[in-house]
Amino acid sequence: VANLKCTFIAIKLDGVQLGLVGEIIELFKQKGSRLVAMKFLWASGEHLKQYYIDLKDRPFFPGLVKYMNSGLVVAMVREGLNVETNPADSKRGTIHGDFCIQVGRNSIHGSDSVKSAEKEISLWFKPEELVDYKSCAHDWVYE
């Protein structure tokens, strides 16, 4: 399928602490995306500074890094049709629309483009951690 893409998804510490990990994974599964990699970790301050490097000059940067370094994160790579996300589309029925209360505590991050996904995946996963397989449901989900 030509439009299958990989995206990076992080269930942030508020989503982990609120017990939303299973629900969020299930929502992605229901949309037909395939799990390529997943890990549960406590990201270091240095890793987060690199991850959020584009925001380093923003006044909220130190607080963001400190917050994200204060708990566990579930990092995932998912593959599916048009899986990249547009944060502006946070309508009811979307993960942000259903689980986000405040912008700074929005439970989840999803790459907003293929280019962002490639960069983010490489920051969180080694190539050998990405599993290449074809789901038995693939032909039932995609033309």
mmCIF file of C-alpha atoms in Angstrom:
data_model
loop_
_atom_site.group_PDB
_atom_site.id
_atom_site.type_symbol
_atom_site.label_atom_id
_atom_site.label_comp_id
_atom_site.label_asym_id
_atom_site.label_seq_id
_atom_site.Cartn_x
_atom_site.Cartn_y
_atom_site.Cartn_z
ATOM 1 C CA VAL A 1 0.000 0.000 0.000
ATOM 2 C CA ALA A 2 1.659 3.199 -1.202
ATOM 3 C CA ASN A 3 0.464 5.551 1.556
ATOM 4 C CA LEU A 4 1.482 3.435 4.550
ATOM 5 C CA LYS A 5 3.717 5.568 6.733
ATOM 6 C CA CYS A 6 5.348 5.263 10.124
ATOM 7 C CA THR A 7 4.795 7.801 12.842
ATOM 8 C CA PHE A 8 6.181 8.365 16.322
ATOM 9 C CA ILE A 9 3.722 8.366 19.213
ATOM 10 C CA ALA A 10 4.575 9.231 22.813
ATOM 11 C CA ILE A 11 2.067 8.634 25.556
ATOM 12 C CA LYS A 12 3.284 11.280 27.941
ATOM 13 C CA LEU A 13 3.576 10.877 31.676
ATOM 14 C CA ASP A 14 0.140 12.349 32.362
ATOM 15 C CA GLY A 15 -1.418 9.739 30.051
ATOM 16 C CA VAL A 16 0.620 7.016 31.769
ATOM 17 C CA GLN A 17 -0.322 8.247 35.256
ATOM 18 C CA LEU A 18 -4.011 8.516 34.311
ATOM 19 C CA GLY A 19 -3.958 4.883 33.144
ATOM 20 C CA LEU A 20 -4.750 5.722 29.505
ATOM 21 C CA VAL A 21 -2.023 3.616 27.857
ATOM 22 C CA GLY A 22 -4.273 0.680 26.979
ATOM 23 C CA GLU A 23 -7.100 2.896 25.721
ATOM 24 C CA ILE A 24 -4.760 4.943 23.537
ATOM 25 C CA ILE A 25 -3.110 1.850 22.047
ATOM 26 C CA GLU A 26 -6.564 0.404 21.367
ATOM 27 C CA LEU A 27 -7.653 3.586 19.537
ATOM 28 C CA PHE A 28 -4.651 3.316 17.211
ATOM 29 C CA LYS A 29 -5.354 -0.375 16.671
ATOM 30 C CA GLN A 30 -8.991 0.386 15.799
ATOM 31 C CA LYS A 31 -7.787 2.842 13.155
ATOM 32 C CA GLY A 32 -5.872 -0.016 11.519
ATOM 33 C CA SER A 33 -2.332 1.022 12.376
ATOM 34 C CA ARG A 34 0.295 -1.627 13.091
ATOM 35 C CA LEU A 35 2.614 -1.520 16.099
ATOM 36 C CA VAL A 36 6.238 -1.464 14.890
ATOM 37 C CA ALA A 37 8.026 -0.702 18.181
ATOM 38 C CA MET A 38 7.160 0.223 21.756
ATOM 39 C CA LYS A 39 9.013 0.876 24.980
ATOM 40 C CA PHE A 40 8.236 2.125 28.457
ATOM 41 C CA LEU A 41 10.927 4.465 29.768
ATOM 42 C CA TRP A 42 11.962 7.402 31.882
ATOM 43 C CA ALA A 43 13.551 9.820 29.391
ATOM 44 C CA SER A 44 16.694 11.602 30.558
ATOM 45 C CA GLY A 45 16.925 15.383 30.668
ATOM 46 C CA GLU A 46 19.612 15.304 27.970
ATOM 47 C CA HIS A 47 17.471 13.143 25.701
ATOM 48 C CA LEU A 48 14.508 15.482 26.161
ATOM 49 C CA LYS A 49 16.634 18.569 25.451
ATOM 50 C CA GLN A 50 17.639 16.965 22.150
ATOM 51 C CA TYR A 51 14.067 15.887 21.411
ATOM 52 C CA TYR A 52 12.683 19.391 22.041
ATOM 53 C CA ILE A 53 15.675 21.215 20.470
ATOM 54 C CA ASP A 54 13.352 23.200 18.162
ATOM 55 C CA LEU A 55 11.783 24.779 21.266
ATOM 56 C CA LYS A 56 15.013 25.613 23.104
ATOM 57 C CA ASP A 57 14.569 29.387 22.773
ATOM 58 C CA ARG A 58 10.970 29.384 24.003
ATOM 59 C CA PRO A 59 10.350 30.546 27.587
ATOM 60 C CA PHE A 60 8.558 27.309 28.506
ATOM 61 C CA PHE A 61 11.451 25.047 27.365
ATOM 62 C CA PRO A 62 13.046 24.452 30.821
ATOM 63 C CA GLY A 63 9.662 23.669 32.376
ATOM 64 C CA LEU A 64 8.745 21.335 29.525
ATOM 65 C CA VAL A 65 11.978 19.360 29.887
ATOM 66 C CA LYS A 66 11.606 19.237 33.671
ATOM 67 C CA TYR A 67 7.997 18.079 33.402
ATOM 68 C CA MET A 68 8.719 15.413 30.780
ATOM 69 C CA ASN A 69 11.660 14.187 32.883
ATOM 70 C CA SER A 70 9.441 13.702 35.939
ATOM 71 C CA GLY A 71 7.758 10.443 34.961
ATOM 72 C CA LEU A 72 7.406 7.482 32.654
ATOM 73 C CA VAL A 73 6.626 7.697 28.937
ATOM 74 C CA VAL A 74 5.451 5.060 26.474
ATOM 75 C CA ALA A 75 7.204 5.577 23.123
ATOM 76 C CA MET A 76 5.775 3.840 20.044
ATOM 77 C CA VAL A 77 6.210 3.610 16.319
ATOM 78 C CA ARG A 78 3.003 2.853 14.446
ATOM 79 C CA GLU A 79 2.515 2.213 10.747
ATOM 80 C CA GLY A 80 -0.677 2.872 8.864
ATOM 81 C CA LEU A 81 -2.486 4.861 6.237
ATOM 82 C CA ASN A 82 -1.965 8.608 6.806
ATOM 83 C CA VAL A 83 -0.939 8.082 10.440
ATOM 84 C CA GLU A 84 0.787 11.436 10.828
ATOM 85 C CA THR A 85 -1.293 13.762 12.978
ATOM 86 C CA ASN A 86 -2.330 17.378 12.807
ATOM 87 C CA PRO A 87 -2.587 18.735 16.364
ATOM 88 C CA ALA A 88 -5.073 21.367 15.169
ATOM 89 C CA ASP A 89 -7.596 18.585 14.457
ATOM 90 C CA SER A 90 -8.420 17.851 18.088
ATOM 91 C CA LYS A 91 -12.090 17.071 17.667
ATOM 92 C CA ARG A 92 -14.166 14.748 19.825
ATOM 93 C CA GLY A 93 -13.280 11.191 18.935
ATOM 94 C CA THR A 94 -9.565 11.985 18.613
ATOM 95 C CA ILE A 95 -7.053 11.219 21.330
ATOM 96 C CA HIS A 96 -6.329 14.922 21.963
ATOM 97 C CA GLY A 97 -10.013 15.769 21.787
ATOM 98 C CA ASP A 98 -10.978 13.042 24.225
ATOM 99 C CA PHE A 99 -8.058 13.057 26.668
ATOM 100 C CA CYS A 100 -6.425 16.515 26.581
ATOM 101 C CA ILE A 101 -7.475 18.961 29.271
ATOM 102 C CA GLN A 102 -4.718 21.572 28.861
ATOM 103 C CA VAL A 103 -2.152 22.073 26.096
ATOM 104 C CA GLY A 104 0.716 21.493 28.527
ATOM 105 C CA ARG A 105 -0.855 18.267 29.808
ATOM 106 C CA ASN A 106 -2.102 16.697 26.612
ATOM 107 C CA SER A 107 -1.390 12.999 27.324
ATOM 108 C CA ILE A 108 0.035 12.218 23.895
ATOM 109 C CA HIS A 109 2.332 13.423 21.158
ATOM 110 C CA GLY A 110 2.083 12.281 17.566
ATOM 111 C CA SER A 111 4.395 13.314 14.743
ATOM 112 C CA ASP A 112 2.842 16.013 12.564
ATOM 113 C CA SER A 113 4.539 14.994 9.312
ATOM 114 C CA VAL A 114 6.543 12.196 7.723
ATOM 115 C CA LYS A 115 9.734 14.260 8.105
ATOM 116 C CA SER A 116 9.065 14.879 11.820
ATOM 117 C CA ALA A 117 8.250 11.198 12.308
ATOM 118 C CA GLU A 118 11.551 10.105 10.780
ATOM 119 C CA LYS A 119 13.496 12.476 13.048
ATOM 120 C CA GLU A 120 11.546 11.556 16.177
ATOM 121 C CA ILE A 121 11.706 7.806 15.557
ATOM 122 C CA SER A 122 15.491 8.021 15.183
ATOM 123 C CA LEU A 123 15.761 9.893 18.509
ATOM 124 C CA TRP A 124 13.749 7.331 20.451
ATOM 125 C CA PHE A 125 14.523 4.020 18.711
ATOM 126 C CA LYS A 126 17.555 2.235 17.283
ATOM 127 C CA PRO A 127 16.949 0.741 13.812
ATOM 128 C CA GLU A 128 17.136 -2.799 15.208
ATOM 129 C CA GLU A 129 14.276 -2.003 17.617
ATOM 130 C CA LEU A 130 11.842 -1.487 14.718
ATOM 131 C CA VAL A 131 10.153 -4.762 13.867
ATOM 132 C CA ASP A 132 9.298 -5.460 10.223
ATOM 133 C CA TYR A 133 6.455 -7.902 9.790
ATOM 134 C CA LYS A 134 3.167 -8.153 7.934
ATOM 135 C CA SER A 135 0.090 -8.505 10.105
ATOM 136 C CA CYS A 136 -2.262 -11.306 9.089
ATOM 137 C CA ALA A 137 -5.023 -8.634 9.075
ATOM 138 C CA HIS A 138 -3.139 -6.416 6.594
ATOM 139 C CA ASP A 139 -4.990 -7.634 3.513
ATOM 140 C CA TRP A 140 -8.312 -7.279 5.318
ATOM 141 C CA VAL A 141 -7.590 -3.656 6.269
ATOM 142 C CA TYR A 142 -5.800 -2.288 3.175
ATOM 143 C CA GLU A 143 -6.518 -2.562 -0.556
#
